Coordinates of C-alpha atoms in Angstrom, one line a residue:
X1 CA 0.1 0.1 -0.2
X2 CA 1.5 3.1 -0.5
X3 CA 1.6 6.0 1.3
X4 CA -1.8 8.4 1.7
X5 CA -2.4 10.9 -0.9
X6 CA 0.0 9.4 -3.8
X7 CA -1.2 10.4 -7.0
X8 CA -2.8 6.8 -9.3
X9 CA -0.8 6.5 -12.3
X10 CA 0.0 3.9 -15.0
X11 CA 3.2 4.4 -16.2
X12 CA 6.5 4.7 -15.0
X13 CA 8.6 8.1 -15.2
X14 CA 11.9 8.8 -15.1
X15 CA 12.3 8.5 -11.3
X16 CA 11.5 4.9 -11.5
X17 CA 13.4 4.3 -13.9
X18 CA 16.4 6.0 -12.4
X19 CA 15.5 4.3 -9.4
X20 CA 15.5 0.7 -11.2
X21 CA 18.8 1.4 -11.3
X22 CA 19.0 2.1 -7.7
X23 CA 17.7 -1.1 -7.1
X24 CA 19.7 -2.7 -9.2
X25 CA 23.2 -2.3 -7.0
X26 CA 22.2 -3.8 -4.5
X27 CA 21.1 -7.0 -5.9
X28 CA 24.5 -6.6 -7.9
X29 CA 25.9 -6.9 -4.7
X30 CA 24.2 -9.9 -3.6
X31 CA 25.8 -12.5 -5.8
X32 CA 28.9 -11.3 -6.2
X33 CA 29.3 -12.1 -2.7
X34 CA 28.4 -15.4 -3.0
X35 CA 31.5 -16.0 -5.3
X36 CA 34.5 -13.9 -4.3
X37 CA 34.8 -15.7 -1.4
X38 CA 35.5 -19.5 -3.5
X39 CA 38.8 -17.8 -4.8
X40 CA 39.8 -15.8 -1.3
X41 CA 39.6 -19.2 0.1
X42 CA 43.1 -20.6 -0.1
X43 CA 44.7 -17.1 1.6
X44 CA 41.8 -17.1 4.7
X45 CA 42.8 -20.7 5.3
X46 CA 46.7 -20.0 5.4
X47 CA 46.4 -16.2 7.0
X48 CA 43.5 -17.4 9.9
X49 CA 44.1 -20.9 9.5
X50 CA 40.5 -22.9 10.5
X51 CA 39.2 -26.1 11.2
X52 CA 37.9 -28.4 8.3
X53 CA 34.9 -27.7 10.4
X54 CA 35.0 -23.9 10.5
X55 CA 36.2 -23.7 6.9
X56 CA 32.6 -25.3 5.8
X57 CA 31.2 -22.6 8.5
X58 CA 32.7 -19.5 6.3
X59 CA 31.4 -20.8 3.4
X60 CA 28.3 -22.0 4.2
X61 CA 26.8 -19.5 6.9
X62 CA 26.0 -16.9 4.6
X63 CA 24.0 -18.3 2.3
X64 CA 21.7 -20.2 5.6
X65 CA 21.0 -16.9 7.1
X66 CA 20.1 -15.5 3.6
X67 CA 18.0 -18.7 3.2
X68 CA 16.6 -18.2 6.7
X69 CA 15.9 -14.3 7.2
X70 CA 13.8 -13.8 4.0
X71 CA 10.5 -14.8 5.0
X72 CA 11.1 -12.6 8.2
X73 CA 12.8 -9.4 6.4
X74 CA 9.6 -9.4 3.6
X75 CA 7.3 -9.8 6.1
X76 CA 9.0 -6.1 8.3
X77 CA 9.6 -4.7 5.0
X78 CA 5.5 -4.6 4.7
X79 CA 4.7 -3.7 7.9
X80 CA 8.0 0.2 8.8
X81 CA 8.4 0.3 5.0
X82 CA 10.3 -0.9 2.2
X83 CA 13.1 1.5 1.2
X84 CA 13.8 1.9 5.4
X85 CA 14.6 -1.9 5.4
X86 CA 16.9 -1.3 2.4
X87 CA 18.9 1.5 3.7
X88 CA 19.2 -0.7 7.5
X89 CA 20.1 -4.1 5.5
X90 CA 22.7 -1.6 3.4
X91 CA 24.1 0.0 6.2
X92 CA 24.4 -3.5 8.4
X93 CA 25.9 -4.6 4.8
X94 CA 28.3 -2.0 4.7
X95 CA 29.3 -2.3 8.1
X96 CA 29.4 -6.5 7.8
X97 CA 31.6 -6.1 5.2
X98 CA 34.1 -4.6 7.1
X99 CA 34.1 -6.6 10.0
X100 CA 34.5 -9.6 7.6
X101 CA 37.5 -7.4 5.7
X102 CA 39.3 -6.8 8.8
X103 CA 38.8 -10.3 10.8
X104 CA 41.6 -12.3 12.6
X105 CA 40.2 -15.1 13.4
X106 CA 37.9 -18.2 12.3
X107 CA 35.3 -17.2 14.8
X108 CA 35.3 -13.8 14.0
X109 CA 34.7 -14.5 10.1
X110 CA 32.0 -16.5 10.9
X111 CA 29.7 -13.9 12.6
X112 CA 30.5 -11.4 9.9
X113 CA 29.4 -14.0 7.7
X114 CA 26.0 -14.5 9.5
X115 CA 25.0 -11.1 9.8
X116 CA 26.1 -10.3 6.1
X117 CA 23.7 -13.0 5.5
X118 CA 21.0 -11.4 7.6
X119 CA 21.8 -7.5 6.0
X120 CA 21.5 -9.3 2.5
X121 CA 18.1 -11.5 3.2
X122 CA 16.8 -7.5 3.4
X123 CA 18.3 -6.7 -0.4
X124 CA 16.0 -9.3 -2.5
X125 CA 12.6 -8.4 -0.9
X126 CA 12.9 -5.1 -0.1
X127 CA 14.1 -3.9 -3.9
X128 CA 11.9 -7.0 -5.6
X129 CA 8.5 -5.9 -3.8
X130 CA 9.5 -1.8 -4.9
X131 CA 9.5 -2.6 -7.6
X132 CA 6.0 -4.6 -7.6
X133 CA 5.1 -0.7 -6.6
X134 CA 7.3 2.1 -8.6
X135 CA 6.2 0.3 -12.3
X136 CA 2.0 -0.6 -11.2
X137 CA 1.9 -1.2 -15.4
X138 CA 2.4 -4.5 -15.8
X139 CA 4.6 -5.3 -19.1
X140 CA 7.1 -2.3 -17.4
X141 CA 6.9 -4.2 -14.6
X142 CA 7.7 -7.6 -16.6
X143 CA 11.0 -5.5 -17.6
X144 CA 11.8 -4.1 -14.5
X145 CA 12.2 -7.2 -12.7
X146 CA 14.2 -9.2 -15.9
X147 CA 16.6 -5.6 -14.7
X148 CA 15.9 -7.2 -11.4
X149 CA 17.1 -10.8 -12.6
X150 CA 19.7 -9.7 -14.9
X151 CA 21.6 -7.8 -12.1
X152 CA 22.5 -11.3 -10.6
X153 CA 23.6 -12.5 -13.5
X154 CA 26.3 -9.4 -13.8
X155 CA 27.0 -9.7 -10.3
X156 CA 27.5 -13.1 -10.8
X157 CA 30.0 -12.5 -13.5
X158 CA 31.9 -9.7 -12.2
X159 CA 32.6 -11.5 -8.7
X160 CA 35.2 -13.6 -10.0
X161 CA 37.4 -11.1 -11.7
X162 CA 37.1 -8.3 -9.6
X163 CA 38.2 -10.8 -6.4
X164 CA 40.9 -12.1 -8.7
X165 CA 41.9 -8.4 -8.7
X166 CA 41.9 -7.4 -5.3
X167 CA 43.9 -11.0 -4.3
X168 CA 46.0 -9.7 -6.9
X169 CA 47.4 -7.0 -5.2
X170 CA 45.6 -7.2 -1.7
X171 CA 45.3 -9.2 1.1
X172 CA 42.2 -11.9 1.1
X173 CA 39.7 -9.3 3.5
X174 CA 39.8 -6.8 0.5
X175 CA 36.9 -8.8 -1.8
X176 CA 35.1 -7.9 1.2
X177 CA 35.6 -4.2 0.6
X178 CA 33.8 -4.2 -2.4
X179 CA 30.1 -3.9 -1.5
X180 CA 30.9 -0.4 0.5
X181 CA 31.3 1.8 -1.3
X182 CA 28.3 0.3 -3.6
X183 CA 26.5 0.4 0.0
X184 CA 27.9 4.1 0.5
X185 CA 26.4 4.9 -3.1
X186 CA 22.9 3.2 -2.0
X187 CA 22.5 5.0 1.1
X188 CA 23.5 8.5 0.0
X189 CA 20.9 8.2 -3.3
X190 CA 18.2 5.2 -2.5
X191 CA 16.3 8.1 0.0
X192 CA 16.8 10.5 -2.9
X193 CA 15.4 8.6 -5.4
X194 CA 13.2 5.5 -3.8
X195 CA 9.9 5.7 -2.9
X196 CA 8.9 4.5 0.8
X197 CA 5.8 2.0 0.6
X198 CA 4.6 0.2 3.6
X199 CA 1.5 -0.8 4.8
X200 CA -0.4 1.4 6.8
X201 CA -2.9 -0.9 8.5
X202 CA -0.5 -4.4 9.2
X203 CA -0.2 -4.6 13.3
X204 CA 2.8 -5.6 15.2
X205 CA 5.7 -8.2 13.8
X206 CA 4.8 -11.0 15.7
X207 CA 8.0 -12.3 16.9
X208 CA 7.7 -15.5 17.7
X209 CA 6.4 -16.4 14.1
X210 CA 9.4 -14.9 13.3
X211 CA 11.5 -17.2 15.5
X212 CA 9.2 -20.2 14.2
X213 CA 10.3 -19.0 10.0
X214 CA 13.7 -18.4 10.9
X215 CA 14.4 -21.8 13.1
X216 CA 12.4 -23.9 10.1
X217 CA 14.1 -22.4 7.5
X218 CA 17.7 -23.0 8.7
X219 CA 17.5 -26.4 9.9
X220 CA 15.4 -27.3 6.3
X221 CA 18.1 -25.2 4.4
X222 CA 21.1 -27.2 6.7
X223 CA 19.4 -30.8 6.4
X224 CA 19.5 -29.7 2.6
X225 CA 23.6 -29.0 1.8
X226 CA 24.3 -31.5 4.6
X227 CA 22.7 -34.3 1.9
X228 CA 24.5 -32.2 -0.9
X229 CA 27.7 -32.1 1.2
X230 CA 28.0 -35.7 2.4
X231 CA 25.0 -37.6 1.2
X232 CA 21.6 -39.1 3.1
X233 CA 22.5 -39.6 6.6
X234 CA 20.8 -39.0 10.0
X235 CA 22.3 -36.1 10.4
X236 CA 20.0 -34.4 7.5
X237 CA 17.3 -36.4 8.3
X238 CA 16.4 -35.2 11.5
X239 CA 17.7 -31.5 10.5
X240 CA 15.4 -31.3 7.7
X241 CA 12.1 -33.3 9.7
X242 CA 13.2 -31.2 12.4
X243 CA 12.3 -28.5 10.3
X244 CA 9.2 -29.5 8.5
X245 CA 7.8 -30.4 12.2
X246 CA 8.5 -26.3 13.4
X247 CA 7.7 -24.7 9.9
X248 CA 4.2 -27.0 10.3
X249 CA 4.2 -25.4 13.7
X250 CA 4.1 -21.7 11.7
X251 CA 1.6 -21.7 9.4
X252 CA -0.4 -23.1 12.1
X253 CA 0.4 -20.0 14.1
X254 CA -0.2 -17.6 11.0
X255 CA -4.0 -19.3 10.7
X256 CA -5.0 -18.0 15.1
X257 CA -3.4 -14.4 13.9
X258 CA -5.3 -11.8 12.9
X259 CA -2.2 -10.2 11.5
X260 CA -0.5 -12.7 10.4
X261 CA 3.5 -12.9 9.4
X262 CA 2.3 -14.6 5.7
X263 CA -1.3 -14.5 4.5
X264 CA -1.9 -17.8 3.9
X265 CA -4.5 -16.7 1.7
X266 CA -1.5 -15.8 -1.4
X267 CA -1.1 -19.5 -1.4
X268 CA -5.6 -20.1 -2.4
X269 CA -4.4 -18.0 -5.2
X270 CA -3.5 -20.1 -8.9
X271 CA -1.6 -18.2 -11.0
X272 CA 0.5 -17.6 -6.9
X273 CA 0.8 -21.1 -6.0
X274 CA 1.4 -22.1 -9.8
X275 CA 4.6 -19.7 -10.7
X276 CA 6.1 -20.5 -7.6
X277 CA 5.8 -24.4 -8.4
X278 CA 7.0 -23.6 -11.9
X279 CA 9.9 -21.1 -10.3
X280 CA 11.5 -23.5 -7.7
X281 CA 11.3 -26.6 -10.2
X282 CA 13.3 -24.4 -13.5
X283 CA 16.0 -23.4 -10.1
X284 CA 16.1 -26.8 -8.9
X285 CA 17.5 -28.1 -12.6
X286 CA 19.5 -24.9 -12.8
X287 CA 21.4 -24.8 -10.3
X288 CA 22.1 -28.4 -9.7
X289 CA 23.3 -28.4 -13.0
X290 CA 25.9 -26.2 -13.2
X291 CA 27.5 -28.8 -10.4
X292 CA 28.1 -31.0 -12.9
X293 CA 29.1 -28.9 -15.8
X294 CA 31.7 -27.7 -13.8
X295 CA 32.9 -30.5 -12.8
X296 CA 32.9 -32.1 -16.0
X297 CA 35.1 -29.0 -17.9
X298 CA 37.5 -29.6 -15.3
X299 CA 38.2 -32.8 -14.4
X300 CA 36.8 -34.7 -17.7
X301 CA 38.2 -32.0 -20.1
X302 CA 41.3 -31.1 -18.2
X303 CA 40.4 -27.1 -18.2
X304 CA 42.0 -24.6 -15.2
X305 CA 39.4 -23.2 -13.5
X306 CA 39.7 -20.1 -15.2
X307 CA 39.2 -21.8 -18.8
X308 CA 36.2 -23.5 -17.0
X309 CA 35.5 -20.0 -15.9
X310 CA 35.4 -18.3 -18.6
X311 CA 33.9 -20.6 -21.0
X312 CA 31.0 -21.2 -18.9
X313 CA 30.7 -17.5 -19.0
X314 CA 28.2 -18.2 -22.0
X315 CA 25.5 -19.7 -20.3
X316 CA 26.0 -16.2 -18.3
X317 CA 24.9 -14.3 -21.2
X318 CA 22.1 -16.3 -22.1
X319 CA 20.3 -16.2 -18.7
X320 CA 20.4 -12.1 -19.5
X321 CA 19.6 -12.2 -22.7
X322 CA 16.8 -14.2 -22.1
X323 CA 15.9 -11.9 -19.1
X324 CA 16.0 -8.8 -20.5
X325 CA 14.1 -10.2 -23.9
X326 CA 11.5 -11.6 -22.1
X327 CA 8.4 -8.4 -21.8
X328 CA 9.3 -8.4 -25.8
X329 CA 8.0 -12.0 -26.3
X330 CA 5.1 -11.4 -24.0
X331 CA 3.7 -8.3 -26.2
X332 CA 3.1 -10.4 -29.2
X333 CA 2.7 -13.6 -27.4
X334 CA 0.4 -15.4 -24.3
X335 CA 2.5 -16.2 -20.9
X336 CA 1.8 -20.1 -21.5
X337 CA 3.6 -19.8 -25.0
X338 CA 6.0 -18.1 -24.0
X339 CA 6.6 -20.6 -20.9
X340 CA 6.1 -23.7 -22.4
X341 CA 8.5 -22.0 -25.1
X342 CA 10.8 -21.2 -22.7
X343 CA 11.1 -24.7 -20.7
X344 CA 11.1 -27.1 -24.2
X345 CA 14.0 -25.1 -25.1
X346 CA 15.3 -25.6 -21.3
X347 CA 14.4 -29.4 -22.4
X348 CA 16.9 -29.4 -25.4
X349 CA 19.4 -27.8 -24.0
X350 CA 19.9 -29.8 -21.4
X351 CA 19.3 -33.3 -23.8
X352 CA 22.3 -32.0 -25.5
X353 CA 24.2 -32.2 -23.1
X354 CA 23.3 -36.1 -22.9
X355 CA 26.0 -35.7 -26.7
X356 CA 28.8 -33.9 -25.4
X357 CA 31.5 -36.7 -26.3
X358 CA 34.9 -36.9 -27.8
X359 CA 36.8 -33.9 -29.6
X360 CA 33.0 -31.5 -29.7
X361 CA 32.2 -32.3 -26.3
X362 CA 33.2 -28.4 -25.0
X363 CA 31.8 -26.6 -28.0
X364 CA 28.3 -29.1 -27.0
X365 CA 28.5 -27.9 -23.7
X366 CA 28.8 -24.6 -24.3
X367 CA 26.3 -24.5 -26.9
X368 CA 23.8 -26.6 -24.9
X369 CA 24.6 -23.9 -21.6
X370 CA 23.6 -21.2 -23.5
X371 CA 20.5 -22.8 -25.0
X372 CA 19.2 -23.7 -21.5
X373 CA 20.5 -20.6 -20.1
X374 CA 18.3 -18.4 -22.5
X375 CA 15.4 -20.7 -22.6
X376 CA 15.0 -20.7 -18.4
X377 CA 15.5 -17.2 -17.7
X378 CA 11.9 -15.9 -19.7
X379 CA 10.2 -18.6 -17.1
X380 CA 11.9 -17.1 -13.9
X381 CA 11.2 -13.3 -15.3
X382 CA 7.4 -14.1 -15.5
X383 CA 6.8 -15.9 -13.3
X384 CA 8.6 -13.9 -9.8
X385 CA 6.5 -11.4 -12.3
X386 CA 3.3 -13.7 -11.5
X387 CA 4.3 -14.1 -7.6
X388 CA 4.6 -10.3 -6.7
X389 CA 2.0 -9.2 -9.1
X390 CA -0.7 -11.7 -7.7
X391 CA -0.1 -10.2 -4.8
X392 CA -2.5 -7.1 -3.1
X393 CA 0.7 -3.9 -3.1
X394 CA 0.2 -4.6 0.8
X395 CA 1.7 -7.6 0.8
X396 CA 4.6 -7.7 -1.8
X397 CA 6.9 -7.9 0.5
X398 CA 5.9 -11.0 1.8
X399 CA 4.7 -12.6 -1.5
X400 CA 8.6 -11.6 -2.9
X401 CA 10.5 -12.5 0.4
X402 CA 8.2 -16.3 -0.3
X403 CA 9.1 -16.0 -4.1
X404 CA 12.8 -15.5 -3.0
X405 CA 12.7 -18.4 0.0
X406 CA 11.6 -20.8 -3.3
X407 CA 13.9 -19.6 -4.9
X408 CA 17.1 -20.5 -1.9
X409 CA 15.3 -23.6 -1.7
X410 CA 15.2 -24.8 -4.9
X411 CA 18.7 -24.6 -5.8
X412 CA 19.4 -26.0 -2.4
X413 CA 17.1 -29.1 -3.4
X414 CA 19.4 -28.7 -6.6
X415 CA 22.3 -29.7 -5.7
X416 CA 21.2 -32.1 -3.2
X417 CA 18.9 -34.5 -5.6
X418 CA 20.4 -34.5 -8.4
X419 CA 23.7 -34.0 -6.5
X420 CA 22.6 -37.3 -4.8
X421 CA 21.3 -39.4 -7.5
X422 CA 24.9 -38.0 -9.6
X423 CA 26.4 -39.9 -7.0
X424 CA 24.6 -42.9 -6.9
X425 CA 24.9 -43.7 -10.4
X426 CA 28.9 -42.5 -10.2
X427 CA 29.2 -45.3 -7.6
X428 CA 27.5 -47.6 -8.3
X429 CA 29.3 -47.6 -11.6
X430 CA 32.9 -47.7 -10.1
X431 CA 32.3 -50.5 -8.0
X432 CA 33.1 -53.0 -10.8
X433 CA 34.9 -50.1 -12.5
X434 CA 38.2 -51.0 -10.7
X435 CA 40.9 -52.3 -12.3
X436 CA 42.6 -55.1 -10.8
X437 CA 45.8 -54.5 -8.4
X438 CA 44.2 -50.8 -7.6
X439 CA 45.9 -50.3 -3.8
X440 CA 42.3 -50.3 -1.2
X441 CA 43.2 -46.6 -0.8
X442 CA 43.0 -45.3 -4.3
X443 CA 40.3 -47.6 -4.8
X444 CA 38.1 -45.8 -2.3
X445 CA 38.7 -42.7 -3.3
X446 CA 38.1 -43.2 -6.9
X447 CA 34.7 -44.9 -5.6
X448 CA 34.2 -42.1 -3.9
X449 CA 34.4 -38.9 -6.8
X450 CA 35.9 -38.3 -9.8
X451 CA 38.5 -35.3 -7.9
X452 CA 39.3 -39.2 -5.9
X453 CA 39.7 -40.4 -8.7
X454 CA 41.6 -37.7 -10.3
X455 CA 43.4 -37.5 -6.9
X456 CA 44.7 -40.9 -6.8
X457 CA 45.9 -41.7 -10.3
X458 CA 48.4 -39.0 -9.5
X459 CA 50.1 -42.0 -6.9
X460 CA 49.9 -44.7 -9.3
X461 CA 52.3 -45.5 -11.7
X462 CA 51.1 -43.6 -15.3
X463 CA 49.3 -47.1 -16.5
X464 CA 47.5 -47.6 -14.2
X465 CA 46.7 -44.3 -13.2
X466 CA 45.7 -43.7 -16.8
X467 CA 43.5 -47.1 -16.5
X468 CA 41.7 -45.9 -13.6
X469 CA 41.1 -42.3 -14.2
X470 CA 39.4 -43.6 -17.6
X471 CA 36.8 -45.7 -16.0
X472 CA 36.2 -43.1 -13.3
X473 CA 35.9 -40.3 -16.7
X474 CA 33.7 -42.5 -18.0
X475 CA 31.6 -43.6 -14.9
X476 CA 31.3 -39.7 -14.6
X477 CA 30.3 -39.0 -18.3
X478 CA 27.5 -42.0 -18.1
X479 CA 26.1 -40.3 -14.7
X480 CA 25.9 -37.3 -16.3
X481 CA 23.8 -38.7 -19.1
X482 CA 21.0 -39.9 -16.6
X483 CA 21.6 -36.8 -14.6
X484 CA 20.7 -34.3 -18.0
X485 CA 17.7 -35.9 -18.8
X486 CA 16.3 -36.1 -15.7
X487 CA 16.9 -32.4 -15.9
X488 CA 15.4 -32.5 -19.7
X489 CA 12.1 -34.7 -18.2
X490 CA 11.5 -32.2 -15.5
X491 CA 11.6 -29.1 -17.8
X492 CA 9.3 -30.5 -20.0
X493 CA 6.8 -31.8 -17.5
X494 CA 6.5 -27.8 -16.0
X495 CA 6.0 -26.8 -19.2
X496 CA 2.8 -29.0 -19.3
X497 CA 2.0 -27.9 -15.8
X498 CA 2.3 -23.7 -17.7
X499 CA 0.4 -24.7 -20.6
X500 CA -2.5 -26.1 -18.2
X501 CA -2.8 -23.6 -15.1
X502 CA -1.6 -20.2 -17.7
X503 CA -3.4 -20.8 -20.9
X504 CA -5.6 -17.9 -20.3
X505 CA -3.3 -15.7 -18.6
X506 CA -0.8 -13.0 -20.0
X507 CA 2.3 -11.4 -18.1
X508 CA 1.1 -9.6 -15.5
X509 CA -2.2 -10.0 -15.6
X510 CA -4.1 -12.4 -12.9
X511 CA -7.7 -13.8 -13.2
X512 CA -11.1 -12.4 -11.5
X513 CA -10.5 -15.4 -9.0
X514 CA -7.3 -14.3 -8.2
X515 CA -8.4 -10.6 -8.0
X516 CA -11.0 -11.6 -5.3
X517 CA -8.2 -13.6 -3.1
X518 CA -5.8 -11.1 -3.4
X519 CA -8.4 -8.3 -2.5
X520 CA -9.7 -11.0 0.2
X521 CA -5.8 -10.4 2.0
X522 CA -6.3 -7.0 1.6
X523 CA -9.5 -6.7 3.6
X524 CA -8.2 -9.7 6.0

């Protein structure tokens, strides 16, 4: 709900379009912060000497706290103001970045990364909900969300480049200082260019609901990531089960509150719920597949990390192009057509990956990843548009937070589930593929992962090492082929779902039933 007395309008002015550029800044930084740390790990490990457990927490805790805090921050923005929350988050992010940069112990860096995660959780729902209010015209909003989605890809692309440059000349902590000038700029120009929006009729925030949502998401995400790292186990199962039980308690509490933390009426909207599912499925296959593609380039084709990163850039360009072209497509075609075409193209891209063999493997991978990134990008943009567009303006922050939480779960589930399928196939093949005479320790390492096989092969005589490595690479390729076909089938299933559920819906439009649900949510 906008401030009282605001003039009614449909088209955005120059101020809103400049404001969109301002909103893109924290989104670029958010994705940069996810990537620059990986380059700094060898340097910070040598300096502050974290244990293996501490190092894992340094890497993962940022993502954990982002995911766990999104729902709280989205709801908080609806109540105190989305611009205000963005400014608070920007200030906290800048200060935490300085703390991380000058950390002199593993414990200090873990705390700084946790604060960065909580601050980072303010960025996505605040920026996305502001876009919902700044661009009431559905066509302009679709384009604005395309720019918003593109900014994350840009951050992911330039993060390793800028991080590598900083590490070339400065200490490891300098990579965290990249965000400070961005946040200072946002704090200066944000109040001048960004309007304030909040729900004037919202009640006090329910702190117990905030606690329940934080613990539920944190436990579930931790369990999923534990599966991705170590495979299924009782710790992961207990963590996920705890998250589900606490999540159920959270939902039960929302039904009893006069002013709930999350308006469950939103899920009665066909547009909202279906968009959320398709968005999650798209990110499920996208995140899961990037993990395998990177390993394929390095461990099967023998490229260096830098070379692999450069050859993965075309997929980023594909995502950027698809995001920016989404509003062009929906001017002429129904949303169902655009989404079905995008998901079908995604399926084709994944199917092509199954033919990455021999001397043409690199060319096939580059082409296939570009195709599926270009195909999935309009789907992510349009489903995000529909998620926030189908919610009433007063609930835009909550809807944006649900969207981003679903995205986090989609990516984490993709890595965990597809990773488990991949690993099970690889290990199943390697049980009978170890050459006779291979030492027990080398055989165990090779059965575990292809990376283990590469390391084991170095310690064996040339012929034995080459033979072991060839078998391991063949097993990896077989597992890769099966996994990408699964991704292709998931994309096709999502295309069918989009065709059935959105056949009468254009981008930015909602059905009459959805409009009634949104109005009921505002009244309640």
